[in-house]
Structure formats: structure tokens, C-alpha cells
């Protein structure tokens, strides 16, 4: 539960979503395809016009984390970092 709780502390915001996507060098269509959501849902969220369901937010977060993104708004100016594989 400790790791899950730590992961859930940072809410996926439109800014963090854009930064994570940029860090992985993916466009909205690529992320939407992998997350299996409409591109318009992602674009609307990133623009700050609407917040998708918790399920969609969790899916987006999982996509980014599987790509190697660590959400670190408390440590990083961008709020995201690539995890270092040992």
C-alpha cells in the first residue's frame, strides 16, 4: 500500500499530462491510442477545459509511468522526470 499511496499523492493535472507527454516525445494521438481514449478527451483535458473521469486519469498516469515517467512536482521544475533504470 505504501507505493500505491505515494503514487496517488500527485494528481494528474493538465500541465503534468502535457509535460509527461513531452518528456516521452509523444503526440496526443499516440497517447490517446495507447490509453484507448478519444483524442478530443485528452486535448480537452490538456487545455484545461474539462477533467476526465478518475478511470481515464488513472489510465493516462499508468501509460506515462509504464513509459518511464516519474511524477515529481515537489522535486522537479517540470514536475516529471524519467526514471533511471538500474
PDB file of C-alpha atoms in Angstrom:
ATOM      1  CA  UNK A   1       0.000   0.000   0.000  1.00  0.00           C
ATOM      2  CA  UNK A   2       2.914   2.378   0.621  1.00  0.00           C
ATOM      3  CA  UNK A   3       3.974   2.616  -3.033  1.00  0.00           C
ATOM      4  CA  UNK A   4       0.401   2.980  -4.224  1.00  0.00           C
ATOM      5  CA  UNK A   5      -0.270   5.713  -1.668  1.00  0.00           C
ATOM      6  CA  UNK A   6       2.877   7.552  -2.720  1.00  0.00           C
ATOM      7  CA  UNK A   7       1.851   7.316  -6.374  1.00  0.00           C
ATOM      8  CA  UNK A   8      -1.632   8.607  -5.694  1.00  0.00           C
ATOM      9  CA  UNK A   9      -0.407  11.722  -3.866  1.00  0.00           C
ATOM     10  CA  UNK A  10       0.258  13.647  -7.074  1.00  0.00           C
ATOM     11  CA  UNK A  11      -2.901  14.397  -9.002  1.00  0.00           C
ATOM     12  CA  UNK A  12      -2.513  14.271 -12.766  1.00  0.00           C
ATOM     13  CA  UNK A  13      -3.084  17.866 -13.842  1.00  0.00           C
ATOM     14  CA  UNK A  14      -3.291  19.180 -17.402  1.00  0.00           C
ATOM     15  CA  UNK A  15       0.227  20.630 -17.024  1.00  0.00           C
ATOM     16  CA  UNK A  16       1.697  17.364 -15.713  1.00  0.00           C
ATOM     17  CA  UNK A  17      -0.031  15.480 -18.515  1.00  0.00           C
ATOM     18  CA  UNK A  18       1.470  17.786 -21.161  1.00  0.00           C
ATOM     19  CA  UNK A  19       4.908  17.601 -19.542  1.00  0.00           C
ATOM     20  CA  UNK A  20       4.821  13.793 -19.289  1.00  0.00           C
ATOM     21  CA  UNK A  21       3.766  13.509 -22.908  1.00  0.00           C
ATOM     22  CA  UNK A  22       6.515  15.913 -23.994  1.00  0.00           C
ATOM     23  CA  UNK A  23       9.116  14.036 -21.940  1.00  0.00           C
ATOM     24  CA  UNK A  24       8.229  10.849 -23.807  1.00  0.00           C
ATOM     25  CA  UNK A  25       8.100  12.764 -27.123  1.00  0.00           C
ATOM     26  CA  UNK A  26       4.562  11.584 -27.863  1.00  0.00           C
ATOM     27  CA  UNK A  27       1.749  13.495 -29.518  1.00  0.00           C
ATOM     28  CA  UNK A  28      -1.825  13.467 -28.274  1.00  0.00           C
ATOM     29  CA  UNK A  29      -2.917  10.890 -30.850  1.00  0.00           C
ATOM     30  CA  UNK A  30      -0.233   8.438 -29.719  1.00  0.00           C
ATOM     31  CA  UNK A  31      -1.115   8.762 -26.033  1.00  0.00           C
ATOM     32  CA  UNK A  32      -4.845   8.572 -26.734  1.00  0.00           C
ATOM     33  CA  UNK A  33      -4.330   5.435 -28.818  1.00  0.00           C
ATOM     34  CA  UNK A  34      -2.355   3.651 -26.097  1.00  0.00           C
ATOM     35  CA  UNK A  35      -4.781   4.822 -23.390  1.00  0.00           C
ATOM     36  CA  UNK A  36      -7.745   3.849 -25.595  1.00  0.00           C
ATOM     37  CA  UNK A  37      -9.475   7.189 -25.195  1.00  0.00           C
ATOM     38  CA  UNK A  38     -10.649   9.692 -27.796  1.00  0.00           C
ATOM     39  CA  UNK A  39      -8.018  12.263 -28.786  1.00  0.00           C
ATOM     40  CA  UNK A  40     -10.555  15.006 -28.036  1.00  0.00           C
ATOM     41  CA  UNK A  41     -10.781  13.876 -24.388  1.00  0.00           C
ATOM     42  CA  UNK A  42      -7.008  14.214 -23.992  1.00  0.00           C
ATOM     43  CA  UNK A  43      -6.832  17.528 -25.838  1.00  0.00           C
ATOM     44  CA  UNK A  44      -9.717  18.984 -23.828  1.00  0.00           C
ATOM     45  CA  UNK A  45      -8.073  17.876 -20.578  1.00  0.00           C
ATOM     46  CA  UNK A  46      -4.647  19.237 -21.507  1.00  0.00           C
ATOM     47  CA  UNK A  47      -6.246  22.560 -22.470  1.00  0.00           C
ATOM     48  CA  UNK A  48      -7.805  22.730 -19.002  1.00  0.00           C
ATOM     49  CA  UNK A  49     -11.380  22.781 -20.276  1.00  0.00           C
ATOM     50  CA  UNK A  50     -12.619  19.543 -18.671  1.00  0.00           C
ATOM     51  CA  UNK A  51     -11.421  16.854 -16.310  1.00  0.00           C
ATOM     52  CA  UNK A  52     -11.958  13.267 -17.441  1.00  0.00           C
ATOM     53  CA  UNK A  53     -13.137  10.525 -15.129  1.00  0.00           C
ATOM     54  CA  UNK A  54     -10.879   9.085 -12.447  1.00  0.00           C
ATOM     55  CA  UNK A  55     -10.607   5.940 -14.570  1.00  0.00           C
ATOM     56  CA  UNK A  56      -9.271   7.902 -17.549  1.00  0.00           C
ATOM     57  CA  UNK A  57      -6.860   9.851 -15.334  1.00  0.00           C
ATOM     58  CA  UNK A  58      -5.571   6.606 -13.809  1.00  0.00           C
ATOM     59  CA  UNK A  59      -5.147   5.103 -17.274  1.00  0.00           C
ATOM     60  CA  UNK A  60      -3.204   8.118 -18.519  1.00  0.00           C
ATOM     61  CA  UNK A  61      -0.991   8.037 -15.448  1.00  0.00           C
ATOM     62  CA  UNK A  62      -0.340   4.321 -15.949  1.00  0.00           C
ATOM     63  CA  UNK A  63       0.581   4.901 -19.617  1.00  0.00           C
ATOM     64  CA  UNK A  64       3.107   7.553 -18.621  1.00  0.00           C
ATOM     65  CA  UNK A  65       4.541   5.519 -15.749  1.00  0.00           C
ATOM     66  CA  UNK A  66       4.950   2.452 -17.966  1.00  0.00           C
ATOM     67  CA  UNK A  67       6.851   4.718 -20.351  1.00  0.00           C
ATOM     68  CA  UNK A  68       9.269   5.572 -17.537  1.00  0.00           C
ATOM     69  CA  UNK A  69       7.810   8.834 -16.239  1.00  0.00           C
ATOM     70  CA  UNK A  70       8.031   9.631 -12.530  1.00  0.00           C
ATOM     71  CA  UNK A  71       5.758  12.412 -11.298  1.00  0.00           C
ATOM     72  CA  UNK A  72       7.918  14.648  -9.119  1.00  0.00           C
ATOM     73  CA  UNK A  73       6.361  18.110  -8.829  1.00  0.00           C
ATOM     74  CA  UNK A  74       7.951  18.503  -5.400  1.00  0.00           C
ATOM     75  CA  UNK A  75      11.470  17.864  -6.800  1.00  0.00           C
ATOM     76  CA  UNK A  76      11.393  18.923 -10.398  1.00  0.00           C
ATOM     77  CA  UNK A  77      10.594  22.233 -12.084  1.00  0.00           C
ATOM     78  CA  UNK A  78       8.728  20.416 -14.882  1.00  0.00           C
ATOM     79  CA  UNK A  79       7.017  18.069 -12.420  1.00  0.00           C
ATOM     80  CA  UNK A  80       8.120  14.960 -14.288  1.00  0.00           C
ATOM     81  CA  UNK A  81      11.344  13.025 -14.642  1.00  0.00           C
ATOM     82  CA  UNK A  82      12.436   9.887 -16.441  1.00  0.00           C
ATOM     83  CA  UNK A  83      13.126   7.072 -14.013  1.00  0.00           C
ATOM     84  CA  UNK A  84      16.646   5.732 -14.086  1.00  0.00           C
ATOM     85  CA  UNK A  85      16.822   2.003 -14.751  1.00  0.00           C
ATOM     86  CA  UNK A  86      19.478   0.240 -12.719  1.00  0.00           C
TER      87      UNK A  86
END
